[in-house]
Coordinates of C-alpha atoms and ligand atoms in Angstrom, one line a residue:
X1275 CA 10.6 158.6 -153.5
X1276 CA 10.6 161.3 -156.2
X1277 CA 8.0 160.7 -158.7
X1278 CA 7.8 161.5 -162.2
X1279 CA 5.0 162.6 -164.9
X1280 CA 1.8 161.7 -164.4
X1281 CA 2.5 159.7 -160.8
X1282 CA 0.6 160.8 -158.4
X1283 CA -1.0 159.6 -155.3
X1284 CA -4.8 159.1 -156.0
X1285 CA -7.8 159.6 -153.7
X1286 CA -7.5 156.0 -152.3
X1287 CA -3.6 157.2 -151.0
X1288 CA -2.6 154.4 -153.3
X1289 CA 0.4 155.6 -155.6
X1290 CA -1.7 156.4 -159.6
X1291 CA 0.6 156.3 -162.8
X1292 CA -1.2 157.1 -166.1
X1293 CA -4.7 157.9 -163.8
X1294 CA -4.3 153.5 -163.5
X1295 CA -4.4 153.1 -159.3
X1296 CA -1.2 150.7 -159.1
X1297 CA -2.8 148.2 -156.6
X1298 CA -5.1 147.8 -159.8
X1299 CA -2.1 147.1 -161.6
X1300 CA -0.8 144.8 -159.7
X1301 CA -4.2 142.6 -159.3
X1302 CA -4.8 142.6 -163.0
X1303 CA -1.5 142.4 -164.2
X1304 CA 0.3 139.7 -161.6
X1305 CA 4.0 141.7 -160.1
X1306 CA 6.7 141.7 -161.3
X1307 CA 5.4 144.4 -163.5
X1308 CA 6.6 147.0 -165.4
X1309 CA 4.7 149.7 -165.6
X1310 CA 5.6 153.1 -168.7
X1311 CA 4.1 156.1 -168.3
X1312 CA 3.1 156.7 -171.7
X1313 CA 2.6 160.6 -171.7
X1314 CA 6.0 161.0 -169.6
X1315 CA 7.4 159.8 -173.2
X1316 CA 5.7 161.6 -175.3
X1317 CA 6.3 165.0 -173.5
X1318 CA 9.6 163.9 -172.3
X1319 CA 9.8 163.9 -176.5
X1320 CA 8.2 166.6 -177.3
X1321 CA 11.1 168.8 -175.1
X1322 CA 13.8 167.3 -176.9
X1323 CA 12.2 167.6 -180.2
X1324 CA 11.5 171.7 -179.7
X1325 CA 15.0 172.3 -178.0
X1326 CA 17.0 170.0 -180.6
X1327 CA 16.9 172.7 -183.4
X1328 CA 18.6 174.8 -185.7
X1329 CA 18.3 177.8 -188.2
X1330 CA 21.7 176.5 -189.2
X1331 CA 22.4 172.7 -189.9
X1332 CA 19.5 170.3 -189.9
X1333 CA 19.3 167.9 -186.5
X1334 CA 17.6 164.5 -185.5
X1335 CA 16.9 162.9 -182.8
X1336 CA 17.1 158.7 -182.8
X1337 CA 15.6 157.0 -180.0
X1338 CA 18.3 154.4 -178.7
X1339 CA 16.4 151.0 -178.7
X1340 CA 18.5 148.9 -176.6
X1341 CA 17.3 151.0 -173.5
X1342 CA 14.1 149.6 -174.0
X1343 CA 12.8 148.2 -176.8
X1344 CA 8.9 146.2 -178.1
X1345 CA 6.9 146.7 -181.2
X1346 CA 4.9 149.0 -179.4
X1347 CA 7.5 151.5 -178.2
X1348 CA 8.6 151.2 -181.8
X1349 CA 5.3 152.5 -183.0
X1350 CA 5.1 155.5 -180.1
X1351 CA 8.6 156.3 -181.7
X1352 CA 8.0 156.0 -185.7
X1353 CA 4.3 158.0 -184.3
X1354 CA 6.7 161.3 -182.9
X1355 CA 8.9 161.5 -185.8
X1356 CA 12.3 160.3 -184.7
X1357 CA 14.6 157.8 -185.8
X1358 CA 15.6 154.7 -184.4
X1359 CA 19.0 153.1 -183.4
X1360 CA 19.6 149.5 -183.4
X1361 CA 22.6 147.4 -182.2
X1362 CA 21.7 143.7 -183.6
X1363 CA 19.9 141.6 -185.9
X1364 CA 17.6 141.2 -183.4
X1365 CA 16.7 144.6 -182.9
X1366 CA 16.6 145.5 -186.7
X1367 CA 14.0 142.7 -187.1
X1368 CA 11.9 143.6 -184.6
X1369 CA 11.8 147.3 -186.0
X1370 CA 11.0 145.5 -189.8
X1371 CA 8.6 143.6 -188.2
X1372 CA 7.1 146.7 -186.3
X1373 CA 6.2 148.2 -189.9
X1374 CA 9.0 151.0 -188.8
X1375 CA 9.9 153.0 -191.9
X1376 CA 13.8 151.6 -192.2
X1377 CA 15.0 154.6 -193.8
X1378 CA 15.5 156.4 -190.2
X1379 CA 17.4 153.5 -188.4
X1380 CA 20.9 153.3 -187.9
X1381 CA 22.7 150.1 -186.8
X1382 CA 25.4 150.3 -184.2
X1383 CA 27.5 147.8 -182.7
X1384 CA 31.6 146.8 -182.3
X1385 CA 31.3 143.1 -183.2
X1386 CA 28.0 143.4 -186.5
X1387 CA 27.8 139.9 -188.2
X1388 CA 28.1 139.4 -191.8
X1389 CA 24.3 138.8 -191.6
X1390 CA 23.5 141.7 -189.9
X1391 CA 25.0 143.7 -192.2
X1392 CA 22.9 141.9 -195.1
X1393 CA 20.3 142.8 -192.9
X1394 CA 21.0 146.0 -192.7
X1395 CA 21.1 146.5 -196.5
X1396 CA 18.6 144.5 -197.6
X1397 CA 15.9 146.7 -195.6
X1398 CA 17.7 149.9 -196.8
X1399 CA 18.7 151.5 -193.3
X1400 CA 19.9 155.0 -192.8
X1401 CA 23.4 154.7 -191.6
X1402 CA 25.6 151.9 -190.7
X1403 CA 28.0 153.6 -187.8
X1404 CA 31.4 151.8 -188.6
X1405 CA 33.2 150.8 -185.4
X1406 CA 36.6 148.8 -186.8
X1407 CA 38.8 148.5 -190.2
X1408 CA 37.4 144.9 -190.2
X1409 CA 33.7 145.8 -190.9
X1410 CA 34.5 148.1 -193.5
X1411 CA 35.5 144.9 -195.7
X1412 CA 32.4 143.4 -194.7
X1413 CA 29.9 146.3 -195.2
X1414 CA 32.1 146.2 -199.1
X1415 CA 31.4 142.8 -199.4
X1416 CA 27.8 142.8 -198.9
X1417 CA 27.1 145.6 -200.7
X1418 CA 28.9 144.8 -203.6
X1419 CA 27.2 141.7 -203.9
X1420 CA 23.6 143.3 -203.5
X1421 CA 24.6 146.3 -206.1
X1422 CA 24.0 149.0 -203.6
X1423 CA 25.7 151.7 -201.4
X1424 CA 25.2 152.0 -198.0
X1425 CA 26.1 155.3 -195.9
X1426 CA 27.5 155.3 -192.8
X1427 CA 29.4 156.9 -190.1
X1428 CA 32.6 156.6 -188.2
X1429 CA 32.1 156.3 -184.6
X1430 CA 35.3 157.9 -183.4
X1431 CA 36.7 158.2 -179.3
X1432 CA 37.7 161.7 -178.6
X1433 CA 39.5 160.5 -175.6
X1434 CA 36.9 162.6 -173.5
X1435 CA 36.8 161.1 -169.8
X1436 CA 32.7 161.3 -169.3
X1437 CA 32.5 161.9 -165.3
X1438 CA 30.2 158.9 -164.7
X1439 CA 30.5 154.8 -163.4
X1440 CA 33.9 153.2 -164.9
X1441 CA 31.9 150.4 -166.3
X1442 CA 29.4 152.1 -168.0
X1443 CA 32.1 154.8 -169.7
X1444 CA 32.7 154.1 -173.3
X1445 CA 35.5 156.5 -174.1
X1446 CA 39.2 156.5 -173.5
X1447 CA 42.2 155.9 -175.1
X1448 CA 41.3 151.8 -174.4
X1449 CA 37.5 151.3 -175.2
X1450 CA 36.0 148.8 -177.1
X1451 CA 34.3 151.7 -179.1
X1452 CA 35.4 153.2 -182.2
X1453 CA 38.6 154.2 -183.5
X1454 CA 40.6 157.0 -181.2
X1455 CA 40.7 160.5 -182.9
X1456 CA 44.7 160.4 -182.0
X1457 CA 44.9 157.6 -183.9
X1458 CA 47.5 158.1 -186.7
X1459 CA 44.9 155.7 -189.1
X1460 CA 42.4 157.3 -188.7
X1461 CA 42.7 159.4 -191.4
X1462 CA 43.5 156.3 -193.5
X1463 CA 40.5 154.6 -192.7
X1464 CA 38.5 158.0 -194.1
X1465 CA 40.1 158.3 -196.8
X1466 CA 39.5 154.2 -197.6
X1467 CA 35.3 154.9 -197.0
X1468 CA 35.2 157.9 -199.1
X1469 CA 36.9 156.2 -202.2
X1470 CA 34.7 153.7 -202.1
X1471 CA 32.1 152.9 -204.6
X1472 CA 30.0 150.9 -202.0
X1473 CA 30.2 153.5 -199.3
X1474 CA 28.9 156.7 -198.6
X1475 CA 31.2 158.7 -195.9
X1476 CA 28.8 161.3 -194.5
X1477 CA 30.9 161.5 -190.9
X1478 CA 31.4 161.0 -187.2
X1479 CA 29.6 159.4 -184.4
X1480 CA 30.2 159.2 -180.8
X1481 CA 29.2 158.5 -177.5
X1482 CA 31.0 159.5 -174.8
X1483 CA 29.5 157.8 -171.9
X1484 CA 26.6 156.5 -170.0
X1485 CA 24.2 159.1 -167.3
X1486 CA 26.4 161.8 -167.9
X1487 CA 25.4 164.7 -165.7
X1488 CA 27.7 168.0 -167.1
X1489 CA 27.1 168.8 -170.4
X1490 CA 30.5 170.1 -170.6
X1491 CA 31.6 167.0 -172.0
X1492 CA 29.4 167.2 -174.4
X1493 CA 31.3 170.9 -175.5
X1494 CA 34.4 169.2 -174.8
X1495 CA 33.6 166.3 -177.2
X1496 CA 32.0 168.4 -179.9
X1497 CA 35.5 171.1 -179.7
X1498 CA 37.8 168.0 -180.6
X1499 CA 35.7 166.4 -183.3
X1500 CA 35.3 169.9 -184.9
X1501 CA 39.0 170.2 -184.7
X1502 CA 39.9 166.6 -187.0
X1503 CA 36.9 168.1 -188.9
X1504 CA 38.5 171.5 -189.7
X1505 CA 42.1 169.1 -190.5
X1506 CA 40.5 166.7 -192.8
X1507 CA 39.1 169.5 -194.8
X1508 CA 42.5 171.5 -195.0
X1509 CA 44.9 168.6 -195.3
X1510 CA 42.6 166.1 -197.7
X1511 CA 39.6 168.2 -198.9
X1512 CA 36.9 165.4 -197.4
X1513 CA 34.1 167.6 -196.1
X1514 CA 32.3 166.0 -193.1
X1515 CA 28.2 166.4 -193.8
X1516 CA 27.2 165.0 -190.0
X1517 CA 28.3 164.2 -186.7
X1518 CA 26.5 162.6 -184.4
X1519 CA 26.8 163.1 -180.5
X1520 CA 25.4 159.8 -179.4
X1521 CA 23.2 159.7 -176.2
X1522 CA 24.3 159.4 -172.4
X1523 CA 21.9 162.1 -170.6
X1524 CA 21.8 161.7 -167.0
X1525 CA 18.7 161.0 -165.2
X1526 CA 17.7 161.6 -161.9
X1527 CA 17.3 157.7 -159.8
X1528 CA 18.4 158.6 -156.3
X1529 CA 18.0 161.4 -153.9
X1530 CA 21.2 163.6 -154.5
X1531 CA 21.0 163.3 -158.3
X1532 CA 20.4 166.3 -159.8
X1533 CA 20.3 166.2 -163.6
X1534 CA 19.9 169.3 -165.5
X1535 CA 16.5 169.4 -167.3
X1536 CA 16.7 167.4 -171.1
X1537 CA 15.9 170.8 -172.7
X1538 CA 18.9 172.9 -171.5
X1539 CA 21.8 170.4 -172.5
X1540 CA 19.8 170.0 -175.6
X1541 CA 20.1 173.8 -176.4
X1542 CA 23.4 174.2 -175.0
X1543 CA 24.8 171.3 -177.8
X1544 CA 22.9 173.5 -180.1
X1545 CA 24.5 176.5 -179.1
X1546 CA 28.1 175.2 -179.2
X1547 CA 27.6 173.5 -182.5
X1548 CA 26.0 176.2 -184.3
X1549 CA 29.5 178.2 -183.1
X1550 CA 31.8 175.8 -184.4
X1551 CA 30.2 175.5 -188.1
X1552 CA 30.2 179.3 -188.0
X1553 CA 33.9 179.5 -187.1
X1554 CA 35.1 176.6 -189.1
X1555 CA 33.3 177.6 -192.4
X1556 CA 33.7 173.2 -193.4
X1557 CA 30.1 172.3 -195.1
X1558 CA 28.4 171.0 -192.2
X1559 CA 25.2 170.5 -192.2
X1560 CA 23.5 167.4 -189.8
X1561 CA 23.9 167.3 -185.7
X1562 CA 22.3 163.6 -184.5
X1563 CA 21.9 162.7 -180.9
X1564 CA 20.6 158.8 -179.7
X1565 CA 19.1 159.5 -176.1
X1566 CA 17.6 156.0 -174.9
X1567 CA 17.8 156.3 -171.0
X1568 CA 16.8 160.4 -171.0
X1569 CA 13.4 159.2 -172.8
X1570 CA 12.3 156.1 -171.0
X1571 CA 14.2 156.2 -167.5
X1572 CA 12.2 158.1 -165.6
X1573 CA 9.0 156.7 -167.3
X1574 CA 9.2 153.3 -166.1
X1575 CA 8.2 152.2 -162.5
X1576 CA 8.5 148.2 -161.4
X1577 CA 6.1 146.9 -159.1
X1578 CA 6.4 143.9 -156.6
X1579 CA 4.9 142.2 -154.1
X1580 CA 6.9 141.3 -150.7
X1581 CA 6.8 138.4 -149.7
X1582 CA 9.0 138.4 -146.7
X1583 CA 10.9 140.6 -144.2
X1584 CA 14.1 139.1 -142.3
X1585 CA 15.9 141.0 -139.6
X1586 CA 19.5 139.4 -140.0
X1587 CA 21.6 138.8 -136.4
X1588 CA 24.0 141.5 -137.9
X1589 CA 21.5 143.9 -137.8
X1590 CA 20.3 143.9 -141.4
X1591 CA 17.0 143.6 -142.4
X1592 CA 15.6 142.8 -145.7
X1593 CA 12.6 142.9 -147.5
X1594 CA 12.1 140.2 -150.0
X1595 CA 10.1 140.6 -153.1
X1596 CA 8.8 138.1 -156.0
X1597 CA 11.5 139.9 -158.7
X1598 CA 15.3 140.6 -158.7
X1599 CA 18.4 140.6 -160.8
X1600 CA 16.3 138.5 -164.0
X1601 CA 14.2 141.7 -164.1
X1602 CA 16.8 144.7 -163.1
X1603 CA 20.3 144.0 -162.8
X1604 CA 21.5 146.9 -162.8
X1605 CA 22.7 147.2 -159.2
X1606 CA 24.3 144.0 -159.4
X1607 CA 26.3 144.6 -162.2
X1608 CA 27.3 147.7 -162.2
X1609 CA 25.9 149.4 -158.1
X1610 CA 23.0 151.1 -159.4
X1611 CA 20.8 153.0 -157.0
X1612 CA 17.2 153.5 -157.0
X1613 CA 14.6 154.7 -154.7
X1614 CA 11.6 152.5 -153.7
X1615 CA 7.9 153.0 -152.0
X1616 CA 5.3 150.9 -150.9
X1617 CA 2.2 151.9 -153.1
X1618 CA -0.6 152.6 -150.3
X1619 CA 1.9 154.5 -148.0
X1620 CA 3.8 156.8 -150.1
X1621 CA 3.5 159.0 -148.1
X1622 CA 4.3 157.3 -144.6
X1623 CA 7.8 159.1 -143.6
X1624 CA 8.6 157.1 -140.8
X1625 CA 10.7 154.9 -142.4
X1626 CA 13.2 152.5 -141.7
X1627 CA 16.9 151.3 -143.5
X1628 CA 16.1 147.9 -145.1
X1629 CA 17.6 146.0 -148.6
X1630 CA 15.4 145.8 -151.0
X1631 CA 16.5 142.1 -152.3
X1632 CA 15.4 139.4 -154.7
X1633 CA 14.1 135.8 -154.9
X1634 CA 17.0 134.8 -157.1
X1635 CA 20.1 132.3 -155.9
X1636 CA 23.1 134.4 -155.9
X1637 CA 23.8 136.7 -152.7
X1638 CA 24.3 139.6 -155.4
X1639 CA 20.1 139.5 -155.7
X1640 CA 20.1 142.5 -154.7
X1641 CA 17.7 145.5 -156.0
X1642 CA 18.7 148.3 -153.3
X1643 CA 21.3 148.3 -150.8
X1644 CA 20.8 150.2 -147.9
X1645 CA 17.4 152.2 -149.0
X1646 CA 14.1 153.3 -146.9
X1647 CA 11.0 152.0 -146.6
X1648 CA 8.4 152.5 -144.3
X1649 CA 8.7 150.7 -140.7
X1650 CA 4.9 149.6 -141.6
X1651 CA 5.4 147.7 -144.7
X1652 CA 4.1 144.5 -144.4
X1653 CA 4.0 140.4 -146.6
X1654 CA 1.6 141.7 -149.3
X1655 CA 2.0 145.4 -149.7
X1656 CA 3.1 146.3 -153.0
X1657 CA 6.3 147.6 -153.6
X1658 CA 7.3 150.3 -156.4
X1659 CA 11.2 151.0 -157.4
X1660 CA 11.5 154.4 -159.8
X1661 CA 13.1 155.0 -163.0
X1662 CA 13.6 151.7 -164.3
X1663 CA 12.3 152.0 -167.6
X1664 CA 15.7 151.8 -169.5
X1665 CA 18.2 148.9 -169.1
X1666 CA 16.0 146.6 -166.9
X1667 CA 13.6 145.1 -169.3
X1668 CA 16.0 145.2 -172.6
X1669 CA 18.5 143.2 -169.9
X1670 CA 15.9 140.6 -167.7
X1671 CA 16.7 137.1 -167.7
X1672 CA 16.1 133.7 -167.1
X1673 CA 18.1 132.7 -164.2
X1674 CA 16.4 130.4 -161.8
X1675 CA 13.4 130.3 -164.8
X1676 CA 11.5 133.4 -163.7
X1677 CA 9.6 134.1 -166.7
X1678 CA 9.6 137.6 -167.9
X1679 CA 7.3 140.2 -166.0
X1680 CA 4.6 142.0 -168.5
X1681 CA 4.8 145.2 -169.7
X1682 CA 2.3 147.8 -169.4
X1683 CA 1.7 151.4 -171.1
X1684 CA -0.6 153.4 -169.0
X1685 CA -2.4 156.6 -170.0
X1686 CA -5.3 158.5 -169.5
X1687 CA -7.0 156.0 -166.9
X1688 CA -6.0 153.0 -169.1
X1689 CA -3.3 150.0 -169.0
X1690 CA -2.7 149.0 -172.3
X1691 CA -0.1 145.1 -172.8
X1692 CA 3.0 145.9 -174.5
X1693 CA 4.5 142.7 -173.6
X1694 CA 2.4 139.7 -172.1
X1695 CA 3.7 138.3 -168.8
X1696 CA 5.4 135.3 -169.7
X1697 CA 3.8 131.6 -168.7
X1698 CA 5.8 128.7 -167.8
X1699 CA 4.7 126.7 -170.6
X1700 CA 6.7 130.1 -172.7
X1701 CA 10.0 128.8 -170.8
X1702 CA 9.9 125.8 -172.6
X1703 CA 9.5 126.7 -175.9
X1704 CA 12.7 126.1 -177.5
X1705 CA 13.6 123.1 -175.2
X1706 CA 14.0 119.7 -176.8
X1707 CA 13.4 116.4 -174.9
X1708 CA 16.2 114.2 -177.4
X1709 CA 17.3 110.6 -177.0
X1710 CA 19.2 109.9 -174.4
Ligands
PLP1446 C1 23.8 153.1 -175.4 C2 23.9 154.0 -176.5 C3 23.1 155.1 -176.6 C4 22.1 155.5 -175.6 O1 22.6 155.8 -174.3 P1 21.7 156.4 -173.2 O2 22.6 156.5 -172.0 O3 20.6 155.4 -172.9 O4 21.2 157.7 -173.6 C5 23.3 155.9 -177.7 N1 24.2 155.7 -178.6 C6 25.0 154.6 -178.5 C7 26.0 154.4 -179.6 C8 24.9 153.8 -177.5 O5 25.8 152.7 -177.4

């Protein structure tokens, strides 16, 4: 399996993340447990930072929180200077409560509750991004009644097919996302937010897509939005301030994936932006991205113990291990595909074709179909699957009680708790014995 930052295998031939031995890890910490490699972050956003620039329009970066998101990735985020997005009450309280300055977060979201809009302006967020007509009365509403005007964005759907898995792909003339640029309303609904006292209309948002490899789409995207820009200046004089490109960078989980590197997409948006304000002349001045998978992916590693290897009659054999689907369900719901080790023989090539599967009631328990491991793994090693920091975490579960693995940071020869390991006494903390 590829590894990533500072993963490396240690004198011991035990698999080191951070300079922490992971058999360490796993002794201290009890598996499942996820494991971030703290520096891989912090450079990963320091390249994005240094490439995400321009002489011409200003540009930020806003780390997308539902990829993976604690008080203490909240900190390591407010600590490098970018923003934050948010798609819930939820998440907006946690960053409050997180002392993270509210000024750089921007709420997202298709369905956002009356509430969460109160939210929102109560703690004096950034932007609101403005999916539907029906949230525009709402966003009214509440500000209205709180005497203040909120700013937000339009996220828009430039019809742009992202080349990625259909159930992750966001737009299309049918999403649930935004409003489609070649809708004829569109216009109407701009014209709507700029008149309004409560609102301020600084622009357009999108995202095309989820692990989007060719940054071509990107251009593509960028060409059409610039496009309605240029019309909305000539046919209504609104001038568009900021436009904001979403997230969806590809990252590199199986053998065969071959992202380019973070830095290069980066500069090529920059490139291609900086020649459509230059050949469009329309007052724009602010280029936002949201990576959330392109800073953490890569970063996190979940480690397991096995607990049992069956060689089916049809000739399948499976290794079993004390996580599944309520800490990664990504393969299950949408065929993800990861690449796995066993911690003290990273090295051992002589491997064999087994499924990696969980210890959870549904057949679909499944964590990799079809991978390698070595022939020698053995009840009690300790397994490792790559690059599931983002999405596995921000989407574990409860199902069959598992309680919630830990969370560790590691750096510099130390494991620092982001998130306890859950007890069984925490399953039942909202649970009422009533009258019968
Ligand atoms: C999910 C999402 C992101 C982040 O996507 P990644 O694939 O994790 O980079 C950014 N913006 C919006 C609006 C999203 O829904």
């Amino acid at each position: 399996m590829k590894l990533f930052g500072t993963a490396k295998i240690n004198e011991k031939g035990n698999l080191s993340i951070g300079g922490v031995d992971t058999i360490e890890l796993a002794k201290e910490f009890k598996t499942p447990l996820y494991v971030m490699d703290q520096e891989l972050i912090e450079t990963t956003i320091d390249k994005m930072k240094e490439a995400f620039q321009s002489s011409r329009f200003k540009t930020r970066i806003a780390y997308a929180g539902k990829a993976f998101l604690t008080t203490g990735m909240i900190k390591l985020v407010e600590s490098k200077g970018l923003d934050l997005d948010v798609v819930s009450g939820g998440e907006l309280y946690t960053a409050h409560k997180a002392g993270f300055p509210m000024k750089r977060v921007h709420l997202h979201g298709n369905n956002k509750l009356v509430n969460e809009i109160e939210m929102a302006v109560e703690y004096g967020i950034d932007t609101i991004v403005v999916d539907n007509e029906d949230e525009i009365a709402k966003i009214e509403k509440v500000c209205k009644e709180k005497g203040k005007k909120q700013a937000v964005l339009v996220r828009i759907d430039p019809g742009i097919e992202a080349h990625t898995h259909h159930y992750i792909k966001t737009s299309g003339l049918t999403s649930k996302f935004g409003i489609s640029l070649f809708q004829e309303n569109l216009i109407d609904i701009v014209k709507r937010l700029n008149d309004s006292p409560y609102i301020e209309f600084k622009g357009f948002h999108t995202h095309i897509g989820s692990q989007i490899f060719q940054s071509a789409f990107f251009i593509f995207a960028l060409d059409e939005i610039f496009k309605y820009l240029d019309r909305l200046k000539k046919e209504l004089g609104i001038v568009v301030h900021t436009v904001n490109m979403g997230g969806g960078f590809g990252v590199y989980y199986k053998n065969g994936d071959d992202p380019k590197p973070i830095e290069e997409v980066l500069s090529e948006i920059i490139t291609y932006t900086e020649a459509m304000e230059i050949k469009y002349q329309i007052g724009f001045k602010e280029l936002c991205i949201e990576p959330g998978r392109s800073i953490v992916g890569n970063a996190g590693t979940t480690l397991y113990e096995v607990g049992g290897i069956k060689e089916t009659v049809g000739g399948k054999t499976y290794v079993f291990i004390d996580g599944g689907m309520s800490d990664n369900i990504r393969t299950a719901l949408y065929q993800a595909e990861y690449e796995a080790g066993v911690v003290n023989k990273m090295e051992d090539t002589d491997t064999r074709d087994v499924t990696l599967a969980g210890k959870l009631c549904e057949s679909g328990d499944i964590i990799i179909q079809n991978g390698k491991l070595p022939k020698s793994t053995k009840v009690g090693d300790i397994v490792v699957v790559g690059t599931t920091g983002a999405y596995c975490y921000t989407m574990s579960s409860h199902y069959n009680r598992m309680v919630t693995p830990g969370v560790v940071f590691v750096k510099d020869g130390k494991a620092k708790v982001a998130v306890r390991r859950e007890s069984y006494e925490d399953l039942l903390r909202n649970d009422e014995i009533f009258e019968l």
